[in-house]
PDB file of N, CA and C in Angstrom:
ATOM      1  N   MET C  22      24.695  27.763   7.933  1.00 87.00           N
ATOM      2  CA  MET C  22      24.288  26.863   7.015  1.00 87.00           C
ATOM      3  C   MET C  22      22.869  27.119   6.856  1.00 87.00           C
ATOM      4  N   GLN C  23      22.822  26.868   5.352  1.00 94.00           N
ATOM      5  CA  GLN C  23      21.380  26.990   4.956  1.00 94.00           C
ATOM      6  C   GLN C  23      20.844  26.032   4.197  1.00 94.00           C
ATOM      7  N   ILE C  24      19.816  25.391   4.046  1.00 96.00           N
ATOM      8  CA  ILE C  24      19.314  24.245   3.455  1.00 96.00           C
ATOM      9  C   ILE C  24      18.164  24.590   2.400  1.00 96.00           C
ATOM     10  N   ARG C  25      18.320  24.168   1.308  1.00 96.00           N
ATOM     11  CA  ARG C  25      17.190  24.615   0.430  1.00 96.00           C
ATOM     12  C   ARG C  25      16.833  23.139  -0.278  1.00 96.00           C
ATOM     13  N   THR C  26      15.592  23.125  -0.614  1.00 96.00           N
ATOM     14  CA  THR C  26      15.232  22.074  -1.130  1.00 96.00           C
ATOM     15  C   THR C  26      14.554  22.025  -2.617  1.00 96.00           C
ATOM     16  N   ASN C  27      14.397  21.035  -3.384  1.00 95.00           N
ATOM     17  CA  ASN C  27      13.785  20.906  -4.386  1.00 95.00           C
ATOM     18  C   ASN C  27      13.260  19.389  -4.505  1.00 95.00           C
ATOM     19  N   PHE C  28      12.132  19.383  -5.206  1.00 95.00           N
ATOM     20  CA  PHE C  28      11.567  18.073  -5.129  1.00 95.00           C
ATOM     21  C   PHE C  28      10.866  17.674  -6.657  1.00 95.00           C
ATOM     22  N   GLN C  29      11.734  16.782  -7.628  1.00 94.00           N
ATOM     23  CA  GLN C  29      11.274  16.778  -8.892  1.00 94.00           C
ATOM     24  C   GLN C  29      11.371  15.111  -9.338  1.00 94.00           C
ATOM     25  N   ASN C  30      10.333  14.552  -9.843  1.00 93.00           N
ATOM     26  CA  ASN C  30      10.378  13.310 -10.505  1.00 93.00           C
ATOM     27  C   ASN C  30      10.761  12.276  -9.454  1.00 93.00           C
ATOM     28  N   ASN C  31      10.395  12.154  -8.239  1.00 93.00           N
ATOM     29  CA  ASN C  31      10.459  11.697  -6.706  1.00 93.00           C
ATOM     30  C   ASN C  31      11.959  11.466  -6.356  1.00 93.00           C
ATOM     31  N   VAL C  32      12.591  12.837  -6.731  1.00 96.00           N
ATOM     32  CA  VAL C  32      13.972  12.965  -6.355  1.00 96.00           C
ATOM     33  C   VAL C  32      13.947  14.177  -5.474  1.00 96.00           C
ATOM     34  N   LEU C  33      14.295  13.963  -4.513  1.00 96.00           N
ATOM     35  CA  LEU C  33      14.788  15.049  -3.401  1.00 96.00           C
ATOM     36  C   LEU C  33      16.051  15.805  -3.380  1.00 96.00           C
ATOM     37  N   TYR C  34      16.358  17.112  -4.066  1.00 97.00           N
ATOM     38  CA  TYR C  34      17.153  17.937  -4.181  1.00 97.00           C
ATOM     39  C   TYR C  34      17.497  18.637  -2.764  1.00 97.00           C
ATOM     40  N   ILE C  35      18.620  18.202  -1.880  1.00 97.00           N
ATOM     41  CA  ILE C  35      18.781  19.284  -0.856  1.00 97.00           C
ATOM     42  C   ILE C  35      20.067  20.000  -1.206  1.00 97.00           C
ATOM     43  N   GLU C  36      20.034  21.164  -1.367  1.00 97.00           N
ATOM     44  CA  GLU C  36      21.215  22.119  -1.354  1.00 97.00           C
ATOM     45  C   GLU C  36      21.892  22.685  -0.095  1.00 97.00           C
ATOM     46  N   LEU C  37      23.064  22.187   0.399  1.00 97.00           N
ATOM     47  CA  LEU C  37      23.677  22.628   1.595  1.00 97.00           C
ATOM     48  C   LEU C  37      24.448  23.911   1.354  1.00 97.00           C
ATOM     49  N   CYS C  38      24.572  25.090   2.165  1.00 96.00           N
ATOM     50  CA  CYS C  38      25.113  26.426   1.715  1.00 96.00           C
ATOM     51  C   CYS C  38      25.993  26.944   3.127  1.00 96.00           C
ATOM     52  N   GLY C  39      26.673  26.920   3.087  1.00 95.00           N
ATOM     53  CA  GLY C  39      27.481  27.560   4.425  1.00 95.00           C
ATOM     54  C   GLY C  39      28.845  26.443   4.703  1.00 95.00           C
ATOM     55  N   GLU C  40      29.175  26.555   6.103  1.00 95.00           N
ATOM     56  CA  GLU C  40      30.098  25.965   6.405  1.00 95.00           C
ATOM     57  C   GLU C  40      29.569  24.447   7.162  1.00 95.00           C
ATOM     58  N   LEU C  41      29.889  23.603   6.693  1.00 93.00           N
ATOM     59  CA  LEU C  41      29.375  22.329   7.577  1.00 93.00           C
ATOM     60  C   LEU C  41      30.424  21.630   8.416  1.00 93.00           C
ATOM     61  N   ASP C  42      30.361  22.225   9.494  1.00 92.00           N
ATOM     62  CA  ASP C  42      31.037  21.754  10.862  1.00 92.00           C
ATOM     63  C   ASP C  42      30.699  21.711  11.995  1.00 92.00           C
ATOM     64  N   GLU C  43      31.059  21.576  13.351  1.00 92.00           N
ATOM     65  CA  GLU C  43      30.624  21.164  14.520  1.00 92.00           C
ATOM     66  C   GLU C  43      29.977  22.792  14.997  1.00 92.00           C
ATOM     67  N   HIS C  44      29.884  23.642  14.499  1.00 93.00           N
ATOM     68  CA  HIS C  44      29.104  24.431  14.742  1.00 93.00           C
ATOM     69  C   HIS C  44      27.689  24.786  14.110  1.00 93.00           C
ATOM     70  N   ASN C  45      27.706  24.270  13.351  1.00 92.00           N
ATOM     71  CA  ASN C  45      26.569  24.002  12.229  1.00 92.00           C
ATOM     72  C   ASN C  45      25.617  22.985  12.162  1.00 92.00           C
ATOM     73  N   ALA C  46      26.589  21.660  12.481  1.00 91.00           N
ATOM     74  CA  ALA C  46      25.902  20.640  12.136  1.00 91.00           C
ATOM     75  C   ALA C  46      24.693  20.169  12.681  1.00 91.00           C
ATOM     76  N   ALA C  47      24.670  20.292  14.252  1.00 92.00           N
ATOM     77  CA  ALA C  47      23.426  20.080  14.657  1.00 92.00           C
ATOM     78  C   ALA C  47      21.948  20.850  14.350  1.00 92.00           C
ATOM     79  N   LYS C  48      22.244  22.254  13.905  1.00 93.00           N
ATOM     80  CA  LYS C  48      21.117  22.754  13.320  1.00 93.00           C
ATOM     81  C   LYS C  48      20.501  22.141  11.985  1.00 93.00           C
ATOM     82  N   ALA C  49      21.849  21.992  10.971  1.00 94.00           N
ATOM     83  CA  ALA C  49      21.524  21.208   9.960  1.00 94.00           C
ATOM     84  C   ALA C  49      20.971  19.737  10.103  1.00 94.00           C
ATOM     85  N   ARG C  50      21.422  19.182  10.909  1.00 95.00           N
ATOM     86  CA  ARG C  50      20.872  17.908  11.041  1.00 95.00           C
ATOM     87  C   ARG C  50      19.401  17.788  11.277  1.00 95.00           C
ATOM     88  N   ARG C  51      18.945  18.642  12.275  1.00 95.00           N
ATOM     89  CA  ARG C  51      17.513  18.730  12.257  1.00 95.00           C
ATOM     90  C   ARG C  51      16.810  19.213  11.396  1.00 95.00           C
ATOM     91  N   GLU C  52      17.484  20.070  10.729  1.00 96.00           N
ATOM     92  CA  GLU C  52      16.585  20.595   9.372  1.00 96.00           C
ATOM     93  C   GLU C  52      16.377  19.581   8.213  1.00 96.00           C
ATOM     94  N   ALA C  53      17.762  18.975   7.855  1.00 94.00           N
ATOM     95  CA  ALA C  53      17.504  17.846   7.121  1.00 94.00           C
ATOM     96  C   ALA C  53      16.786  16.893   7.634  1.00 94.00           C
ATOM     97  N   ASP C  54      16.628  16.414   8.810  1.00 94.00           N
ATOM     98  CA  ASP C  54      15.827  15.170   9.312  1.00 94.00           C
ATOM     99  C   ASP C  54      14.320  15.481   8.956  1.00 94.00           C
ATOM    100  N   ASN C  55      14.042  16.980   9.122  1.00 95.00           N
ATOM    101  CA  ASN C  55      12.626  17.198   8.940  1.00 95.00           C
ATOM    102  C   ASN C  55      12.280  17.110   7.678  1.00 95.00           C
ATOM    103  N   ILE C  56      13.220  17.549   6.637  1.00 95.00           N
ATOM    104  CA  ILE C  56      12.922  17.780   5.320  1.00 95.00           C
ATOM    105  C   ILE C  56      12.862  15.974   5.062  1.00 95.00           C
ATOM    106  N   ALA C  57      13.407  14.968   5.467  1.00 92.00           N
ATOM    107  CA  ALA C  57      13.653  13.777   5.247  1.00 92.00           C
ATOM    108  C   ALA C  57      12.015  12.959   5.333  1.00 92.00           C
ATOM    109  N   ASP C  58      11.672  13.874   6.534  1.00 93.00           N
ATOM    110  CA  ASP C  58      10.369  13.254   7.323  1.00 93.00           C
ATOM    111  C   ASP C  58       9.430  13.806   6.385  1.00 93.00           C
ATOM    112  N   ALA C  59       9.433  14.571   5.629  1.00 94.00           N
ATOM    113  CA  ALA C  59       8.575  15.532   4.869  1.00 94.00           C
ATOM    114  C   ALA C  59       8.268  14.876   3.577  1.00 94.00           C
ATOM    115  N   TYR C  60       9.310  14.209   3.396  1.00 93.00           N
ATOM    116  CA  TYR C  60       9.465  13.519   1.713  1.00 93.00           C
ATOM    117  C   TYR C  60       9.811  12.028   1.694  1.00 93.00           C
ATOM    118  N   VAL C  61       9.026  11.465   2.681  1.00 89.00           N
ATOM    119  CA  VAL C  61       9.140   9.951   2.580  1.00 89.00           C
ATOM    120  C   VAL C  61       9.578   9.308   1.807  1.00 89.00           C
ATOM    121  N   GLY C  62       8.678   9.267   0.658  1.00 88.00           N
ATOM    122  CA  GLY C  62       8.113   8.653  -0.559  1.00 88.00           C
ATOM    123  C   GLY C  62       9.479   8.694  -1.580  1.00 88.00           C
ATOM    124  N   SER C  63      10.458   9.432  -1.186  1.00 93.00           N
ATOM    125  CA  SER C  63      11.494   9.971  -2.336  1.00 93.00           C
ATOM    126  C   SER C  63      12.087   8.530  -2.807  1.00 93.00           C
ATOM    127  N   GLU C  64      12.561   8.442  -3.964  1.00 95.00           N
ATOM    128  CA  GLU C  64      13.259   7.217  -4.587  1.00 95.00           C
ATOM    129  C   GLU C  64      14.890   7.681  -4.393  1.00 95.00           C
ATOM    130  N   ARG C  65      15.094   8.846  -4.623  1.00 97.00           N
ATOM    131  CA  ARG C  65      16.462   9.154  -4.267  1.00 97.00           C
ATOM    132  C   ARG C  65      16.793  10.623  -3.754  1.00 97.00           C
ATOM    133  N   VAL C  66      17.735  10.575  -3.182  1.00 97.00           N
ATOM    134  CA  VAL C  66      18.009  11.961  -2.720  1.00 97.00           C
ATOM    135  C   VAL C  66      19.448  12.582  -3.010  1.00 97.00           C
ATOM    136  N   VAL C  67      19.552  13.809  -3.494  1.00 98.00           N
ATOM    137  CA  VAL C  67      20.621  14.228  -3.817  1.00 98.00           C
ATOM    138  C   VAL C  67      21.199  15.520  -3.108  1.00 98.00           C
ATOM    139  N   LEU C  68      22.428  15.179  -2.384  1.00 98.00           N
ATOM    140  CA  LEU C  68      22.829  16.116  -1.545  1.00 98.00           C
ATOM    141  C   LEU C  68      23.676  16.858  -2.546  1.00 98.00           C
ATOM    142  N   ASP C  69      23.265  18.400  -2.509  1.00 98.00           N
ATOM    143  CA  ASP C  69      24.373  19.168  -3.640  1.00 98.00           C
ATOM    144  C   ASP C  69      25.391  19.767  -2.468  1.00 98.00           C
ATOM    145  N   LEU C  70      26.440  20.069  -2.772  1.00 98.00           N
ATOM    146  CA  LEU C  70      27.454  20.553  -1.762  1.00 98.00           C
ATOM    147  C   LEU C  70      28.102  21.805  -2.580  1.00 98.00           C
ATOM    148  N   ARG C  71      27.314  22.334  -3.573  1.00 97.00           N
ATOM    149  CA  ARG C  71      28.230  23.246  -4.692  1.00 97.00           C
ATOM    150  C   ARG C  71      28.325  24.220  -3.723  1.00 97.00           C
ATOM    151  N   GLU C  72      27.652  24.787  -2.602  1.00 96.00           N
ATOM    152  CA  GLU C  72      27.878  26.121  -2.012  1.00 96.00           C
ATOM    153  C   GLU C  72      28.329  25.615  -0.318  1.00 96.00           C
ATOM    154  N   VAL C  73      29.027  24.560  -0.403  1.00 96.00           N
ATOM    155  CA  VAL C  73      29.580  24.215   0.961  1.00 96.00           C
ATOM    156  C   VAL C  73      31.156  24.937   0.949  1.00 96.00           C
ATOM    157  N   SER C  74      31.152  25.967   1.739  1.00 93.00           N
ATOM    158  CA  SER C  74      32.482  26.449   1.517  1.00 93.00           C
ATOM    159  C   SER C  74      33.623  25.909   2.768  1.00 93.00           C
ATOM    160  N   PHE C  75      33.007  25.108   3.556  1.00 94.00           N
ATOM    161  CA  PHE C  75      34.330  24.392   4.210  1.00 94.00           C
ATOM    162  C   PHE C  75      33.353  23.196   5.002  1.00 94.00           C
ATOM    163  N   MET C  76      34.032  21.996   5.159  1.00 94.00           N
ATOM    164  CA  MET C  76      33.660  20.764   5.982  1.00 94.00           C
ATOM    165  C   MET C  76      34.721  20.205   6.593  1.00 94.00           C
ATOM    166  N   ASP C  77      34.273  19.754   7.980  1.00 93.00           N
ATOM    167  CA  ASP C  77      35.351  18.917   8.532  1.00 93.00           C
ATOM    168  C   ASP C  77      34.787  17.730   8.913  1.00 93.00           C
ATOM    169  N   SER C  78      35.325  16.951   9.849  1.00 93.00           N
ATOM    170  CA  SER C  78      35.191  15.369  10.171  1.00 93.00           C
ATOM    171  C   SER C  78      33.544  15.959  10.600  1.00 93.00           C
ATOM    172  N   THR C  79      32.929  16.705  11.474  1.00 95.00           N
ATOM    173  CA  THR C  79      31.680  16.980  11.753  1.00 95.00           C
ATOM    174  C   THR C  79      30.769  16.608  10.442  1.00 95.00           C
ATOM    175  N   GLY C  80      31.163  17.354   9.578  1.00 95.00           N
ATOM    176  CA  GLY C  80      30.669  17.282   8.332  1.00 95.00           C
ATOM    177  C   GLY C  80      30.489  16.055   7.629  1.00 95.00           C
ATOM    178  N   ILE C  81      31.548  15.249   7.636  1.00 96.00           N
ATOM    179  CA  ILE C  81      31.184  13.605   7.366  1.00 96.00           C
ATOM    180  C   ILE C  81      30.470  13.009   7.975  1.00 96.00           C
ATOM    181  N   GLY C  82      30.518  13.202   9.691  1.00 96.00           N
ATOM    182  CA  GLY C  82      29.438  12.437   9.980  1.00 96.00           C
ATOM    183  C   GLY C  82      27.877  12.624   9.780  1.00 96.00           C
ATOM    184  N   PHE C  83      27.930  14.288   9.508  1.00 96.00           N
ATOM    185  CA  PHE C  83      26.605  14.682   9.127  1.00 96.00           C
ATOM    186  C   PHE C  83      25.964  13.900   7.905  1.00 96.00           C
ATOM    187  N   LEU C  84      26.893  13.673   6.863  1.00 97.00           N
ATOM    188  CA  LEU C  84      26.618  13.108   5.734  1.00 97.00           C
ATOM    189  C   LEU C  84      26.195  11.475   5.922  1.00 97.00           C
ATOM    190  N   ILE C  85      26.987  10.920   6.334  1.00 97.00           N
ATOM    191  CA  ILE C  85      26.808   9.417   6.810  1.00 97.00           C
ATOM    192  C   ILE C  85      25.590   9.357   7.634  1.00 97.00           C
ATOM    193  N   GLY C  86      25.254  10.208   8.448  1.00 96.00           N
ATOM    194  CA  GLY C  86      23.816  10.394   9.236  1.00 96.00           C
ATOM    195  C   GLY C  86      22.653  10.463   8.474  1.00 96.00           C
ATOM    196  N   ARG C  87      22.832  11.375   7.446  1.00 96.00           N
ATOM    197  CA  ARG C  87      21.856  11.490   6.593  1.00 96.00           C
ATOM    198  C   ARG C  87      21.523  10.461   5.540  1.00 96.00           C
ATOM    199  N   TYR C  88      22.501   9.746   5.086  1.00 97.00           N
ATOM    200  CA  TYR C  88      22.883   8.357   4.593  1.00 97.00           C
ATOM    201  C   TYR C  88      22.060   7.372   4.966  1.00 97.00           C
ATOM    202  N   LYS C  89      21.873   7.086   6.215  1.00 96.00           N
ATOM    203  CA  LYS C  89      21.576   6.151   7.125  1.00 96.00           C
ATOM    204  C   LYS C  89      20.071   6.561   7.064  1.00 96.00           C
ATOM    205  N   LYS C  90      19.683   7.728   7.091  1.00 95.00           N
ATOM    206  CA  LYS C  90      18.031   8.062   7.795  1.00 95.00           C
ATOM    207  C   LYS C  90      17.424   7.638   6.244  1.00 95.00           C
ATOM    208  N   PHE C  91      17.891   8.193   5.146  1.00 95.00           N
ATOM    209  CA  PHE C  91      17.533   8.379   4.088  1.00 95.00           C
ATOM    210  C   PHE C  91      17.636   6.373   3.525  1.00 95.00           C
ATOM    211  N   ARG C  92      18.317   5.758   3.839  1.00 96.00           N
ATOM    212  CA  ARG C  92      18.476   4.349   3.503  1.00 96.00           C
ATOM    213  C   ARG C  92      17.306   3.543   4.375  1.00 96.00           C
ATOM    214  N   GLN C  93      17.146   4.097   5.458  1.00 94.00           N
ATOM    215  CA  GLN C  93      16.060   3.731   6.246  1.00 94.00           C
ATOM    216  C   GLN C  93      14.790   3.832   5.494  1.00 94.00           C
ATOM    217  N   MET C  94      14.376   5.271   4.823  1.00 93.00           N
ATOM    218  CA  MET C  94      13.337   5.253   4.060  1.00 93.00           C
ATOM    219  C   MET C  94      13.243   4.588   2.722  1.00 93.00           C
ATOM    220  N   GLY C  95      14.358   4.272   2.381  1.00 94.00           N
ATOM    221  CA  GLY C  95      13.808   3.203   0.997  1.00 94.00           C
ATOM    222  C   GLY C  95      14.965   4.083  -0.161  1.00 94.00           C
ATOM    223  N   ALA C  96      15.301   5.424   0.245  1.00 96.00           N
ATOM    224  CA  ALA C  96      16.153   6.332  -0.823  1.00 96.00           C
ATOM    225  C   ALA C  96      17.575   5.884  -1.071  1.00 96.00           C
ATOM    226  N   THR C  97      17.985   5.939  -1.923  1.00 97.00           N
ATOM    227  CA  THR C  97      19.453   6.131  -2.253  1.00 97.00           C
ATOM    228  C   THR C  97      19.557   7.546  -2.183  1.00 97.00           C
ATOM    229  N   THR C  98      21.094   7.751  -1.742  1.00 98.00           N
ATOM    230  CA  THR C  98      21.548   9.052  -1.753  1.00 98.00           C
ATOM    231  C   THR C  98      22.943   9.067  -2.290  1.00 98.00           C
ATOM    232  N   TYR C  99      22.865  10.353  -3.317  1.00 98.00           N
ATOM    233  CA  TYR C  99      23.994  10.573  -3.829  1.00 98.00           C
ATOM    234  C   TYR C  99      24.418  12.036  -3.259  1.00 98.00           C
ATOM    235  N   LEU C 100      25.875  12.221  -3.667  1.00 98.00           N
ATOM    236  CA  LEU C 100      26.322  13.936  -3.645  1.00 98.00           C
ATOM    237  C   LEU C 100      26.915  14.299  -4.840  1.00 98.00           C
ATOM    238  N   ALA C 101      26.506  15.897  -4.796  1.00 98.00           N
ATOM    239  CA  ALA C 101      26.865  16.303  -6.162  1.00 98.00           C
ATOM    240  C   ALA C 101      27.424  17.660  -5.850  1.00 98.00           C
ATOM    241  N   ASN C 102      28.239  18.071  -6.843  1.00 98.00           N
ATOM    242  CA  ASN C 102      29.143  19.342  -6.923  1.00 98.00           C
ATOM    243  C   ASN C 102      29.962  19.805  -5.836  1.00 98.00           C
ATOM    244  N   PRO C 103      30.769  18.456  -5.292  1.00 97.00           N
ATOM    245  CA  PRO C 103      31.697  19.235  -4.178  1.00 97.00           C
ATOM    246  C   PRO C 103      32.788  20.026  -4.815  1.00 97.00           C
ATOM    247  N   SER C 104      33.569  20.768  -4.097  1.00 95.00           N
ATOM    248  CA  SER C 104      34.654  21.695  -4.249  1.00 95.00           C
ATOM    249  C   SER C 104      35.666  20.759  -4.133  1.00 95.00           C
ATOM    250  N   PHE C 105      36.750  21.463  -4.686  1.00 95.00           N
ATOM    251  CA  PHE C 105      38.111  20.338  -4.947  1.00 95.00           C
ATOM    252  C   PHE C 105      38.294  20.038  -3.727  1.00 95.00           C
ATOM    253  N   THR C 106      38.063  20.807  -2.600  1.00 92.00           N
ATOM    254  CA  THR C 106      39.081  20.530  -0.863  1.00 92.00           C
ATOM    255  C   THR C 106      37.908  19.711  -0.706  1.00 92.00           C
ATOM    256  N   THR C 107      36.499  19.605  -0.674  1.00 94.00           N
ATOM    257  CA  THR C 107      35.519  18.673  -0.187  1.00 94.00           C
ATOM    258  C   THR C 107      35.912  17.642  -0.582  1.00 94.00           C
ATOM    259  N   ASP C 108      35.877  17.673  -2.304  1.00 95.00           N
ATOM    260  CA  ASP C 108      35.807  16.228  -3.073  1.00 95.00           C
ATOM    261  C   ASP C 108      37.287  15.321  -2.610  1.00 95.00           C
ATOM    262  N   LYS C 109      38.183  16.327  -2.353  1.00 94.00           N
ATOM    263  CA  LYS C 109      39.390  15.402  -1.445  1.00 94.00           C
ATOM    264  C   LYS C 109      39.031  14.888  -0.147  1.00 94.00           C
ATOM    265  N   ILE C 110      38.803  15.357   0.746  1.00 93.00           N
ATOM    266  CA  ILE C 110      38.086  15.295   1.891  1.00 93.00           C
ATOM    267  C   ILE C 110      37.286  14.116   1.651  1.00 93.00           C
ATOM    268  N   LEU C 111      36.220  13.755   0.875  1.00 95.00           N
ATOM    269  CA  LEU C 111      35.305  12.806   0.928  1.00 95.00           C
ATOM    270  C   LEU C 111      35.906  11.560   0.154  1.00 95.00           C
ATOM    271  N   THR C 112      36.522  11.721  -0.847  1.00 96.00           N
ATOM    272  CA  THR C 112      37.550  10.792  -1.391  1.00 96.00           C
ATOM    273  C   THR C 112      38.281   9.835  -0.193  1.00 96.00           C
ATOM    274  N   MET C 113      39.005  10.726   0.430  1.00 94.00           N
ATOM    275  CA  MET C 113      39.985  10.336   1.475  1.00 94.00           C
ATOM    276  C   MET C 113      39.034   9.294   2.534  1.00 94.00           C
ATOM    277  N   SER C 114      38.252   9.929   3.155  1.00 95.00           N
ATOM    278  CA  SER C 114      37.074   9.425   3.976  1.00 95.00           C
ATOM    279  C   SER C 114      36.274   8.123   3.497  1.00 95.00           C
ATOM    280  N   GLY C 115      36.260   7.604   2.408  1.00 96.00           N
ATOM    281  CA  GLY C 115      35.531   6.673   1.584  1.00 96.00           C
ATOM    282  C   GLY C 115      34.354   6.856   2.068  1.00 96.00           C
ATOM    283  N   VAL C 116      33.915   8.069   1.721  1.00 97.00           N
ATOM    284  CA  VAL C 116      32.201   8.315   1.771  1.00 97.00           C
ATOM    285  C   VAL C 116      31.554   8.108   0.169  1.00 97.00           C
ATOM    286  N   TYR C 117      32.458   8.269  -0.406  1.00 98.00           N
ATOM    287  CA  TYR C 117      31.582   7.809  -1.987  1.00 98.00           C
ATOM    288  C   TYR C 117      31.448   6.570  -2.154  1.00 98.00           C
ATOM    289  N   ALA C 118      31.861   5.647  -1.270  1.00 97.00           N
ATOM    290  CA  ALA C 118      31.201   4.174  -1.228  1.00 97.00           C
ATOM    291  C   ALA C 118      30.091   3.970  -0.610  1.00 97.00           C
ATOM    292  N   LEU C 119      29.708   4.912   0.039  1.00 97.00           N
ATOM    293  CA  LEU C 119      28.452   4.930   0.445  1.00 97.00           C
ATOM    294  C   LEU C 119      27.191   5.895  -0.411  1.00 97.00           C
ATOM    295  N   MET C 120      27.878   6.775  -0.707  1.00 98.00           N
ATOM    296  CA  MET C 120      26.989   7.662  -1.546  1.00 98.00           C
ATOM    297  C   MET C 120      28.043   8.083  -2.545  1.00 98.00           C
ATOM    298  N   PRO C 121      27.796   7.554  -3.853  1.00 98.00           N
ATOM    299  CA  PRO C 121      28.508   7.829  -5.162  1.00 98.00           C
ATOM    300  C   PRO C 121      28.209   9.346  -5.397  1.00 98.00           C
ATOM    301  N   LYS C 122      29.331   9.879  -5.941  1.00 97.00           N
ATOM    302  CA  LYS C 122      29.211  11.379  -6.762  1.00 97.00           C
ATOM    303  C   LYS C 122      28.434  11.465  -7.861  1.00 97.00           C
ATOM    304  N   ILE C 123      27.315  12.200  -8.363  1.00 95.00           N
ATOM    305  CA  ILE C 123      27.132  12.398  -9.484  1.00 95.00           C
ATOM    306  C   ILE C 123      27.492  13.515 -10.151  1.00 95.00           C
TER     307      ILE C 123
END
């Protein structure tokens, strides 16, 4: 799992690349939390899932945990570009109720 960031107009873009599963979630969580701490003033956070090749329930937990962290910072979190399979998982799990898809 690789994470790339971009910050524009008070929006933090976090691109997740690779598999978001139990083998990668702990490292991704630490990295994403460090990024969150570095960009505390962000109004919005967009988690770009375009390059996520696989996600299981641990990945959903990762997303919900980051949602809670960003919400505590006062930022609204959105999800962008999920694959067809990832979109189905996120829809069935109700994640879009917390983090709308843009």
